[in-house]
Amino acid sequence: MTRTADQEDWSQVSSEWIAWARVPNHDAFWAYRESLAAFIGRGEGEALDVGCGEGRVSRELKACGYRVTATDRVRELVNAAREARSADDYAIASGADLPFEDTSFDLVMAYNVLMDVEDVPATLKEIRRVLRPAGTLVISIVHPFSDRGHFATTEATSPFVIQDAYFGSKRFEGTEERDGLRMHFAGWSRPLEAYATALEDAGLAITSLREPVPNAGDGWDRMQRWTRIPLFLWLKARPLELK
Ligand SMILES: C[S@@+](CC[C@H](N)C(=O)[O-])C[C@H]1O[C@@H](n2cnc3c(N)ncnc32)[C@H](O)[C@@H]1O
């Protein structure tokens, strides 16, 4: 298989990501965790976690009541998810080529993975294929608006500055370092319309949209500013009936 940019990036940073994602309250995930569980809701049946990383979202899906299959295209990350008993089944797979029968899942989760995927339309079409007709796709992305700007200072009241154009797709790359951990992030920043049209073309209709705010807790000095500007965008989408 030819290695694509998204596969290269994540293979190279898998151990950095495992350390980064596993320390409670280290990154933004933890400040949204309770709201995420409420957004997913209690459920049962088969869930697929696409781009599972080391498995923390799979573990949330299990806690919500689902039987979970965790997939990622990076072997080391699937192994880490398995070692942490994050799911019930595991597969190394690209989101655009899932090794499952049509209509296998009641819920598919794509949590902060679509920004890393080169071909979003192909990935959403493949997700649509494995979703049951009454199934739900849950998506989290870094909010396309917050992705295009930055806070001018570290103050909670800092102005948020957008220097570049909002429209157009742009590759991003950067390294974050905090509390002795380091993580290199790379992906694509795209306007909201790119995701909305890809969902539409895949035959998926948006049924819920949330701009969650962080919960107060550890790391609040870092997170408080995200009560003014949305850091993440959450969507639910359902298959449209095929005519
Ligand atoms: C930011 S991490 C998120 C991991 C996990 N969902 C979480 O929130 O902790 C992005 C993940 O997407 C995976 N990924 C990137 N491109 C992918 C693709 N085309 N198909 C499947 N997984 C992919 C990466 O290997 C990585 O584990």
PDB file of C-alpha atoms and ligand atoms in Angstrom:
ATOM      1  CA  MET A   1       0.000   0.000   0.000  1.00  0.00           C
ATOM      2  CA  THR A   2       1.319   3.459  -0.865  1.00  0.00           C
ATOM      3  CA  ARG A   3       1.842   5.554   2.251  1.00  0.00           C
ATOM      4  CA  THR A   4      -0.036   8.858   2.152  1.00  0.00           C
ATOM      5  CA  ALA A   5       0.772  12.072   4.071  1.00  0.00           C
ATOM      6  CA  ASP A   6      -1.721  11.326   6.887  1.00  0.00           C
ATOM      7  CA  GLN A   7      -0.285   7.847   7.421  1.00  0.00           C
ATOM      8  CA  GLU A   8       3.321   9.102   7.367  1.00  0.00           C
ATOM      9  CA  ASP A   9       2.620  11.814   9.932  1.00  0.00           C
ATOM     10  CA  TRP A  10       0.863   9.650  12.478  1.00  0.00           C
ATOM     11  CA  SER A  11       3.279   6.702  12.201  1.00  0.00           C
ATOM     12  CA  GLN A  12       6.088   9.070  13.047  1.00  0.00           C
ATOM     13  CA  VAL A  13       4.403  10.561  16.112  1.00  0.00           C
ATOM     14  CA  SER A  14       2.541   7.566  17.548  1.00  0.00           C
ATOM     15  CA  SER A  15       4.563   7.361  20.791  1.00  0.00           C
ATOM     16  CA  GLU A  16       4.357  11.144  21.249  1.00  0.00           C
ATOM     17  CA  TRP A  17       0.574  10.925  20.781  1.00  0.00           C
ATOM     18  CA  ILE A  18       0.131   8.031  23.237  1.00  0.00           C
ATOM     19  CA  ALA A  19       1.950  10.011  25.952  1.00  0.00           C
ATOM     20  CA  TRP A  20       0.145  13.265  25.059  1.00  0.00           C
ATOM     21  CA  ALA A  21      -3.356  11.784  24.976  1.00  0.00           C
ATOM     22  CA  ARG A  22      -3.070   9.612  28.078  1.00  0.00           C
ATOM     23  CA  VAL A  23      -2.137  12.187  30.721  1.00  0.00           C
ATOM     24  CA  PRO A  24      -5.459  13.352  32.220  1.00  0.00           C
ATOM     25  CA  ASN A  25      -6.149  17.076  31.660  1.00  0.00           C
ATOM     26  CA  HIS A  26      -3.060  17.482  29.500  1.00  0.00           C
ATOM     27  CA  ASP A  27      -4.894  18.408  26.299  1.00  0.00           C
ATOM     28  CA  ALA A  28      -8.300  19.929  25.528  1.00  0.00           C
ATOM     29  CA  PHE A  29     -10.094  16.552  25.246  1.00  0.00           C
ATOM     30  CA  TRP A  30     -10.546  16.301  29.009  1.00  0.00           C
ATOM     31  CA  ALA A  31     -12.354  19.634  29.383  1.00  0.00           C
ATOM     32  CA  TYR A  32     -15.014  18.430  26.912  1.00  0.00           C
ATOM     33  CA  ARG A  33     -15.241  14.831  28.027  1.00  0.00           C
ATOM     34  CA  GLU A  34     -18.482  15.076  30.056  1.00  0.00           C
ATOM     35  CA  SER A  35     -20.202  17.092  27.320  1.00  0.00           C
ATOM     36  CA  LEU A  36     -19.035  14.550  24.738  1.00  0.00           C
ATOM     37  CA  ALA A  37     -20.564  11.665  26.694  1.00  0.00           C
ATOM     38  CA  ALA A  38     -23.834  13.646  26.900  1.00  0.00           C
ATOM     39  CA  PHE A  39     -23.711  14.407  23.153  1.00  0.00           C
ATOM     40  CA  ILE A  40     -23.132  10.751  22.245  1.00  0.00           C
ATOM     41  CA  GLY A  41     -25.837   9.696  24.708  1.00  0.00           C
ATOM     42  CA  ARG A  42     -26.500   6.249  26.163  1.00  0.00           C
ATOM     43  CA  GLY A  43     -26.861   3.656  23.427  1.00  0.00           C
ATOM     44  CA  GLU A  44     -26.462   0.054  22.504  1.00  0.00           C
ATOM     45  CA  GLY A  45     -25.422  -1.866  19.457  1.00  0.00           C
ATOM     46  CA  GLU A  46     -22.300  -1.714  17.334  1.00  0.00           C
ATOM     47  CA  ALA A  47     -20.081   1.366  17.284  1.00  0.00           C
ATOM     48  CA  LEU A  48     -17.054   1.980  15.085  1.00  0.00           C
ATOM     49  CA  ASP A  49     -14.346   4.438  16.166  1.00  0.00           C
ATOM     50  CA  VAL A  50     -12.510   5.673  13.035  1.00  0.00           C
ATOM     51  CA  GLY A  51      -9.052   7.104  13.797  1.00  0.00           C
ATOM     52  CA  CYS A  52      -9.146   5.750  17.363  1.00  0.00           C
ATOM     53  CA  GLY A  53      -5.559   6.735  18.231  1.00  0.00           C
ATOM     54  CA  GLU A  54      -4.599   5.199  21.596  1.00  0.00           C
ATOM     55  CA  GLY A  55      -8.287   4.509  22.310  1.00  0.00           C
ATOM     56  CA  ARG A  56      -9.673   7.163  24.666  1.00  0.00           C
ATOM     57  CA  VAL A  57     -12.805   7.854  22.566  1.00  0.00           C
ATOM     58  CA  SER A  58     -13.418   4.105  22.157  1.00  0.00           C
ATOM     59  CA  ARG A  59     -13.355   3.855  25.957  1.00  0.00           C
ATOM     60  CA  GLU A  60     -15.987   6.639  26.153  1.00  0.00           C
ATOM     61  CA  LEU A  61     -18.167   4.806  23.602  1.00  0.00           C
ATOM     62  CA  LYS A  62     -17.959   1.641  25.679  1.00  0.00           C
ATOM     63  CA  ALA A  63     -18.927   3.620  28.788  1.00  0.00           C
ATOM     64  CA  CYS A  64     -21.969   4.895  26.828  1.00  0.00           C
ATOM     65  CA  GLY A  65     -23.087   1.276  26.342  1.00  0.00           C
ATOM     66  CA  TYR A  66     -21.820   0.362  22.853  1.00  0.00           C
ATOM     67  CA  ARG A  67     -19.925  -2.682  21.639  1.00  0.00           C
ATOM     68  CA  VAL A  68     -16.945  -0.958  20.053  1.00  0.00           C
ATOM     69  CA  THR A  69     -14.635  -1.668  17.121  1.00  0.00           C
ATOM     70  CA  ALA A  70     -11.559   0.568  17.216  1.00  0.00           C
ATOM     71  CA  THR A  71      -9.766   1.334  13.936  1.00  0.00           C
ATOM     72  CA  ASP A  72      -6.834   3.469  12.953  1.00  0.00           C
ATOM     73  CA  ARG A  73      -4.486   3.342  10.012  1.00  0.00           C
ATOM     74  CA  VAL A  74      -1.422   3.292  12.286  1.00  0.00           C
ATOM     75  CA  ARG A  75      -0.525  -0.140  13.691  1.00  0.00           C
ATOM     76  CA  GLU A  76       1.238   1.211  16.804  1.00  0.00           C
ATOM     77  CA  LEU A  77      -1.873   3.169  17.794  1.00  0.00           C
ATOM     78  CA  VAL A  78      -4.225   0.214  17.317  1.00  0.00           C
ATOM     79  CA  ASN A  79      -1.835  -1.857  19.444  1.00  0.00           C
ATOM     80  CA  ALA A  80      -1.891   0.825  22.174  1.00  0.00           C
ATOM     81  CA  ALA A  81      -5.717   0.903  22.073  1.00  0.00           C
ATOM     82  CA  ARG A  82      -5.758  -2.899  22.392  1.00  0.00           C
ATOM     83  CA  GLU A  83      -3.277  -2.936  25.299  1.00  0.00           C
ATOM     84  CA  ALA A  84      -5.541  -0.467  27.165  1.00  0.00           C
ATOM     85  CA  ARG A  85      -8.594  -2.701  26.482  1.00  0.00           C
ATOM     86  CA  SER A  86     -10.275   0.271  24.839  1.00  0.00           C
ATOM     87  CA  ALA A  87     -12.674  -1.671  22.609  1.00  0.00           C
ATOM     88  CA  ASP A  88     -14.089  -5.112  21.816  1.00  0.00           C
ATOM     89  CA  ASP A  89     -12.538  -5.487  18.341  1.00  0.00           C
ATOM     90  CA  TYR A  90      -9.658  -3.807  16.548  1.00  0.00           C
ATOM     91  CA  ALA A  91      -8.619  -3.254  12.933  1.00  0.00           C
ATOM     92  CA  ILE A  92      -5.792  -1.418  11.209  1.00  0.00           C
ATOM     93  CA  ALA A  93      -7.633   0.443   8.466  1.00  0.00           C
ATOM     94  CA  SER A  94      -7.905   3.704   6.618  1.00  0.00           C
ATOM     95  CA  GLY A  95     -11.191   5.538   7.079  1.00  0.00           C
ATOM     96  CA  ALA A  96     -11.513   5.476   3.277  1.00  0.00           C
ATOM     97  CA  ASP A  97     -11.207   1.668   3.084  1.00  0.00           C
ATOM     98  CA  LEU A  98     -12.959   0.014   6.022  1.00  0.00           C
ATOM     99  CA  PRO A  99     -12.801  -3.808   6.208  1.00  0.00           C
ATOM    100  CA  PHE A 100     -16.475  -4.229   7.179  1.00  0.00           C
ATOM    101  CA  GLU A 101     -19.677  -5.296   5.465  1.00  0.00           C
ATOM    102  CA  ASP A 102     -22.224  -2.695   4.364  1.00  0.00           C
ATOM    103  CA  THR A 103     -24.580  -1.442   7.123  1.00  0.00           C
ATOM    104  CA  SER A 104     -22.597  -3.028   9.997  1.00  0.00           C
ATOM    105  CA  PHE A 105     -22.712  -0.193  12.562  1.00  0.00           C
ATOM    106  CA  ASP A 106     -25.338   1.695  14.581  1.00  0.00           C
ATOM    107  CA  LEU A 107     -22.904   4.483  15.325  1.00  0.00           C
ATOM    108  CA  VAL A 108     -19.678   5.634  13.686  1.00  0.00           C
ATOM    109  CA  MET A 109     -17.435   8.087  15.538  1.00  0.00           C
ATOM    110  CA  ALA A 110     -14.891  10.275  13.723  1.00  0.00           C
ATOM    111  CA  TYR A 111     -13.354  12.225  16.609  1.00  0.00           C
ATOM    112  CA  ASN A 112     -10.756  14.787  15.545  1.00  0.00           C
ATOM    113  CA  VAL A 113      -9.657  12.673  12.611  1.00  0.00           C
ATOM    114  CA  LEU A 114     -11.228  14.322   9.541  1.00  0.00           C
ATOM    115  CA  MET A 115      -8.779  17.259   9.737  1.00  0.00           C
ATOM    116  CA  ASP A 116      -5.994  14.680   9.342  1.00  0.00           C
ATOM    117  CA  VAL A 117      -7.581  12.880   6.410  1.00  0.00           C
ATOM    118  CA  GLU A 118      -6.550  13.885   2.897  1.00  0.00           C
ATOM    119  CA  ASP A 119      -9.716  12.733   1.160  1.00  0.00           C
ATOM    120  CA  VAL A 120     -12.717  13.690   3.319  1.00  0.00           C
ATOM    121  CA  PRO A 121     -15.373  12.954   0.622  1.00  0.00           C
ATOM    122  CA  ALA A 122     -14.061   9.380   0.109  1.00  0.00           C
ATOM    123  CA  THR A 123     -13.868   8.804   3.879  1.00  0.00           C
ATOM    124  CA  LEU A 124     -17.434  10.002   4.472  1.00  0.00           C
ATOM    125  CA  LYS A 125     -18.743   7.847   1.591  1.00  0.00           C
ATOM    126  CA  GLU A 126     -17.046   4.823   3.129  1.00  0.00           C
ATOM    127  CA  ILE A 127     -18.463   5.648   6.576  1.00  0.00           C
ATOM    128  CA  ARG A 128     -21.929   6.007   5.016  1.00  0.00           C
ATOM    129  CA  ARG A 129     -21.514   2.521   3.485  1.00  0.00           C
ATOM    130  CA  VAL A 130     -20.893   0.834   6.847  1.00  0.00           C
ATOM    131  CA  LEU A 131     -23.629   2.765   8.726  1.00  0.00           C
ATOM    132  CA  ARG A 132     -27.007   1.120   9.256  1.00  0.00           C
ATOM    133  CA  PRO A 133     -29.923   3.016   7.648  1.00  0.00           C
ATOM    134  CA  ALA A 134     -31.014   4.268  11.092  1.00  0.00           C
ATOM    135  CA  GLY A 135     -27.418   4.759  12.255  1.00  0.00           C
ATOM    136  CA  THR A 136     -25.664   7.933  13.392  1.00  0.00           C
ATOM    137  CA  LEU A 137     -22.302   9.415  12.480  1.00  0.00           C
ATOM    138  CA  VAL A 138     -20.775  11.547  15.250  1.00  0.00           C
ATOM    139  CA  ILE A 139     -18.057  13.978  14.164  1.00  0.00           C
ATOM    140  CA  SER A 140     -15.741  16.245  16.095  1.00  0.00           C
ATOM    141  CA  ILE A 141     -13.433  18.609  14.248  1.00  0.00           C
ATOM    142  CA  VAL A 142     -11.403  21.576  15.360  1.00  0.00           C
ATOM    143  CA  HIS A 143     -13.861  24.390  14.632  1.00  0.00           C
ATOM    144  CA  PRO A 144     -13.010  25.706  11.148  1.00  0.00           C
ATOM    145  CA  PHE A 145     -13.238  29.260  12.505  1.00  0.00           C
ATOM    146  CA  SER A 146     -10.835  28.731  15.432  1.00  0.00           C
ATOM    147  CA  ASP A 147      -8.501  26.855  13.108  1.00  0.00           C
ATOM    148  CA  ARG A 148      -7.907  29.975  11.001  1.00  0.00           C
ATOM    149  CA  GLY A 149      -6.874  32.316  13.788  1.00  0.00           C
ATOM    150  CA  HIS A 150      -5.097  32.553  17.115  1.00  0.00           C
ATOM    151  CA  PHE A 151      -5.373  34.387  20.426  1.00  0.00           C
ATOM    152  CA  ALA A 152      -3.039  37.362  20.384  1.00  0.00           C
ATOM    153  CA  THR A 153      -1.939  36.834  24.027  1.00  0.00           C
ATOM    154  CA  THR A 154      -2.268  34.178  26.745  1.00  0.00           C
ATOM    155  CA  GLU A 155      -4.911  36.246  28.660  1.00  0.00           C
ATOM    156  CA  ALA A 156      -8.440  34.815  28.899  1.00  0.00           C
ATOM    157  CA  THR A 157      -9.709  38.111  27.437  1.00  0.00           C
ATOM    158  CA  SER A 158      -7.208  38.181  24.566  1.00  0.00           C
ATOM    159  CA  PRO A 159      -8.403  39.312  21.121  1.00  0.00           C
ATOM    160  CA  PHE A 160      -8.780  36.487  18.623  1.00  0.00           C
ATOM    161  CA  VAL A 161      -7.004  37.352  15.403  1.00  0.00           C
ATOM    162  CA  ILE A 162      -7.703  35.982  11.926  1.00  0.00           C
ATOM    163  CA  GLN A 163      -4.964  37.150   9.621  1.00  0.00           C
ATOM    164  CA  ASP A 164      -5.440  34.770   6.739  1.00  0.00           C
ATOM    165  CA  ALA A 165      -8.513  34.117   4.620  1.00  0.00           C
ATOM    166  CA  TYR A 166     -11.164  31.846   6.133  1.00  0.00           C
ATOM    167  CA  PHE A 167     -11.921  30.237   2.758  1.00  0.00           C
ATOM    168  CA  GLY A 168      -9.760  27.676   0.978  1.00  0.00           C
ATOM    169  CA  SER A 169      -8.001  24.529   2.227  1.00  0.00           C
ATOM    170  CA  LYS A 170      -4.648  24.941   3.856  1.00  0.00           C
ATOM    171  CA  ARG A 171      -2.089  22.477   5.251  1.00  0.00           C
ATOM    172  CA  PHE A 172      -1.144  23.162   8.875  1.00  0.00           C
ATOM    173  CA  GLU A 173       1.844  21.876  10.770  1.00  0.00           C
ATOM    174  CA  GLY A 174       3.245  22.752  14.180  1.00  0.00           C
ATOM    175  CA  THR A 175       4.719  21.451  17.426  1.00  0.00           C
ATOM    176  CA  GLU A 176       3.236  21.987  20.875  1.00  0.00           C
ATOM    177  CA  GLU A 177       5.286  21.494  24.028  1.00  0.00           C
ATOM    178  CA  ARG A 178       3.914  21.525  27.575  1.00  0.00           C
ATOM    179  CA  ASP A 179       4.755  19.933  30.928  1.00  0.00           C
ATOM    180  CA  GLY A 180       7.588  17.884  29.450  1.00  0.00           C
ATOM    181  CA  LEU A 181       5.490  16.459  26.595  1.00  0.00           C
ATOM    182  CA  ARG A 182       5.844  17.314  22.941  1.00  0.00           C
ATOM    183  CA  MET A 183       3.480  16.689  20.031  1.00  0.00           C
ATOM    184  CA  HIS A 184       3.852  17.437  16.337  1.00  0.00           C
ATOM    185  CA  PHE A 185       0.467  18.093  14.694  1.00  0.00           C
ATOM    186  CA  ALA A 186      -0.171  18.242  10.952  1.00  0.00           C
ATOM    187  CA  GLY A 187      -3.327  18.230   8.894  1.00  0.00           C
ATOM    188  CA  TRP A 188      -5.667  20.301   6.775  1.00  0.00           C
ATOM    189  CA  SER A 189      -7.638  23.354   7.785  1.00  0.00           C
ATOM    190  CA  ARG A 190     -10.826  23.592   5.722  1.00  0.00           C
ATOM    191  CA  PRO A 191     -13.895  25.832   5.814  1.00  0.00           C
ATOM    192  CA  LEU A 192     -17.103  24.438   7.275  1.00  0.00           C
ATOM    193  CA  GLU A 193     -18.655  24.256   3.804  1.00  0.00           C
ATOM    194  CA  ALA A 194     -16.052  21.639   2.746  1.00  0.00           C
ATOM    195  CA  TYR A 195     -17.334  19.285   5.468  1.00  0.00           C
ATOM    196  CA  ALA A 196     -20.995  20.124   4.827  1.00  0.00           C
ATOM    197  CA  THR A 197     -20.738  19.437   1.072  1.00  0.00           C
ATOM    198  CA  ALA A 198     -18.770  16.208   1.647  1.00  0.00           C
ATOM    199  CA  LEU A 199     -21.533  15.021   4.014  1.00  0.00           C
ATOM    200  CA  GLU A 200     -24.186  16.010   1.469  1.00  0.00           C
ATOM    201  CA  ASP A 201     -22.374  14.194  -1.369  1.00  0.00           C
ATOM    202  CA  ALA A 202     -22.034  11.083   0.818  1.00  0.00           C
ATOM    203  CA  GLY A 203     -25.805  11.050   1.429  1.00  0.00           C
ATOM    204  CA  LEU A 204     -25.522  12.074   5.087  1.00  0.00           C
ATOM    205  CA  ALA A 205     -27.805  14.728   6.570  1.00  0.00           C
ATOM    206  CA  ILE A 206     -26.705  16.823   9.562  1.00  0.00           C
ATOM    207  CA  THR A 207     -29.175  16.316  12.413  1.00  0.00           C
ATOM    208  CA  SER A 208     -27.333  18.021  15.320  1.00  0.00           C
ATOM    209  CA  LEU A 209     -24.656  20.696  15.603  1.00  0.00           C
ATOM    210  CA  ARG A 210     -22.911  21.785  18.810  1.00  0.00           C
ATOM    211  CA  GLU A 211     -20.192  24.321  19.616  1.00  0.00           C
ATOM    212  CA  PRO A 212     -19.234  22.938  23.047  1.00  0.00           C
ATOM    213  CA  VAL A 213     -17.585  25.026  25.728  1.00  0.00           C
ATOM    214  CA  PRO A 214     -14.993  23.531  28.103  1.00  0.00           C
ATOM    215  CA  ASN A 215     -15.917  22.468  31.630  1.00  0.00           C
ATOM    216  CA  ALA A 216     -14.072  24.226  34.432  1.00  0.00           C
ATOM    217  CA  GLY A 217     -11.402  22.025  35.995  1.00  0.00           C
ATOM    218  CA  ASP A 218      -7.680  21.439  35.838  1.00  0.00           C
ATOM    219  CA  GLY A 219      -6.040  23.522  33.128  1.00  0.00           C
ATOM    220  CA  TRP A 220      -8.806  26.156  33.337  1.00  0.00           C
ATOM    221  CA  ASP A 221      -6.292  29.020  32.935  1.00  0.00           C
ATOM    222  CA  ARG A 222      -5.471  27.520  29.517  1.00  0.00           C
ATOM    223  CA  MET A 223      -9.046  26.561  28.584  1.00  0.00           C
ATOM    224  CA  GLN A 224     -11.128  29.533  29.805  1.00  0.00           C
ATOM    225  CA  ARG A 225     -10.581  31.527  26.598  1.00  0.00           C
ATOM    226  CA  TRP A 226     -12.410  28.775  24.685  1.00  0.00           C
ATOM    227  CA  THR A 227     -15.645  29.846  26.403  1.00  0.00           C
ATOM    228  CA  ARG A 228     -15.488  32.914  24.080  1.00  0.00           C
ATOM    229  CA  ILE A 229     -14.545  31.248  20.786  1.00  0.00           C
ATOM    230  CA  PRO A 230     -15.512  27.640  19.959  1.00  0.00           C
ATOM    231  CA  LEU A 231     -12.518  25.289  19.844  1.00  0.00           C
ATOM    232  CA  PHE A 232     -14.441  22.265  18.552  1.00  0.00           C
ATOM    233  CA  LEU A 233     -17.446  21.674  16.324  1.00  0.00           C
ATOM    234  CA  TRP A 234     -19.558  18.570  16.910  1.00  0.00           C
ATOM    235  CA  LEU A 235     -22.007  17.162  14.407  1.00  0.00           C
ATOM    236  CA  LYS A 236     -24.356  14.244  14.147  1.00  0.00           C
ATOM    237  CA  ALA A 237     -25.406  13.044  10.703  1.00  0.00           C
ATOM    238  CA  ARG A 238     -27.716  10.304   9.489  1.00  0.00           C
ATOM    239  CA  PRO A 239     -27.980   8.442   6.179  1.00  0.00           C
ATOM    240  CA  LEU A 240     -30.503   9.895   3.799  1.00  0.00           C
ATOM    241  CA  GLU A 241     -32.820   7.345   2.235  1.00  0.00           C
ATOM    242  CA  LEU A 242     -31.510   6.294  -1.152  1.00  0.00           C
ATOM    243  CA  LYS A 243     -34.051   6.953  -3.919  1.00  0.00           C
TER     244      LYS A 243
HETATM  245  C1  LIG B   1      -5.784  13.707  16.625  1.00  0.00           C
HETATM  246  S1  LIG B   1      -5.667  11.948  16.591  1.00  0.00           S
HETATM  247  C2  LIG B   1      -7.219  11.564  17.383  1.00  0.00           C
HETATM  248  C3  LIG B   1      -7.225  10.197  17.998  1.00  0.00           C
HETATM  249  C4  LIG B   1      -8.500   9.899  18.798  1.00  0.00           C
HETATM  250  N1  LIG B   1      -9.682   9.982  17.962  1.00  0.00           N
HETATM  251  C5  LIG B   1      -8.604  10.856  19.973  1.00  0.00           C
HETATM  252  O1  LIG B   1      -9.366  11.828  19.877  1.00  0.00           O
HETATM  253  O2  LIG B   1      -7.916  10.624  20.973  1.00  0.00           O
HETATM  254  C6  LIG B   1      -6.015  11.541  14.884  1.00  0.00           C
HETATM  255  C7  LIG B   1      -5.995  10.054  14.589  1.00  0.00           C
HETATM  256  O3  LIG B   1      -6.491   9.827  13.264  1.00  0.00           O
HETATM  257  C8  LIG B   1      -5.710   8.801  12.666  1.00  0.00           C
HETATM  258  N2  LIG B   1      -5.818   8.953  11.196  1.00  0.00           N
HETATM  259  C9  LIG B   1      -5.289   9.926  10.427  1.00  0.00           C
HETATM  260  N3  LIG B   1      -5.634   9.729   9.141  1.00  0.00           N
HETATM  261  C10 LIG B   1      -6.401   8.622   9.109  1.00  0.00           C
HETATM  262  C11 LIG B   1      -7.080   7.918   8.075  1.00  0.00           C
HETATM  263  N4  LIG B   1      -7.010   8.331   6.812  1.00  0.00           N
HETATM  264  N5  LIG B   1      -7.788   6.809   8.398  1.00  0.00           N
HETATM  265  C12 LIG B   1      -7.859   6.394   9.698  1.00  0.00           C
HETATM  266  N6  LIG B   1      -7.239   7.027  10.715  1.00  0.00           N
HETATM  267  C13 LIG B   1      -6.518   8.127  10.423  1.00  0.00           C
HETATM  268  C14 LIG B   1      -4.324   9.020  13.195  1.00  0.00           C
HETATM  269  O4  LIG B   1      -3.511   7.878  13.056  1.00  0.00           O
HETATM  270  C15 LIG B   1      -4.627   9.408  14.646  1.00  0.00           C
HETATM  271  O5  LIG B   1      -4.689   8.294  15.470  1.00  0.00           O
END
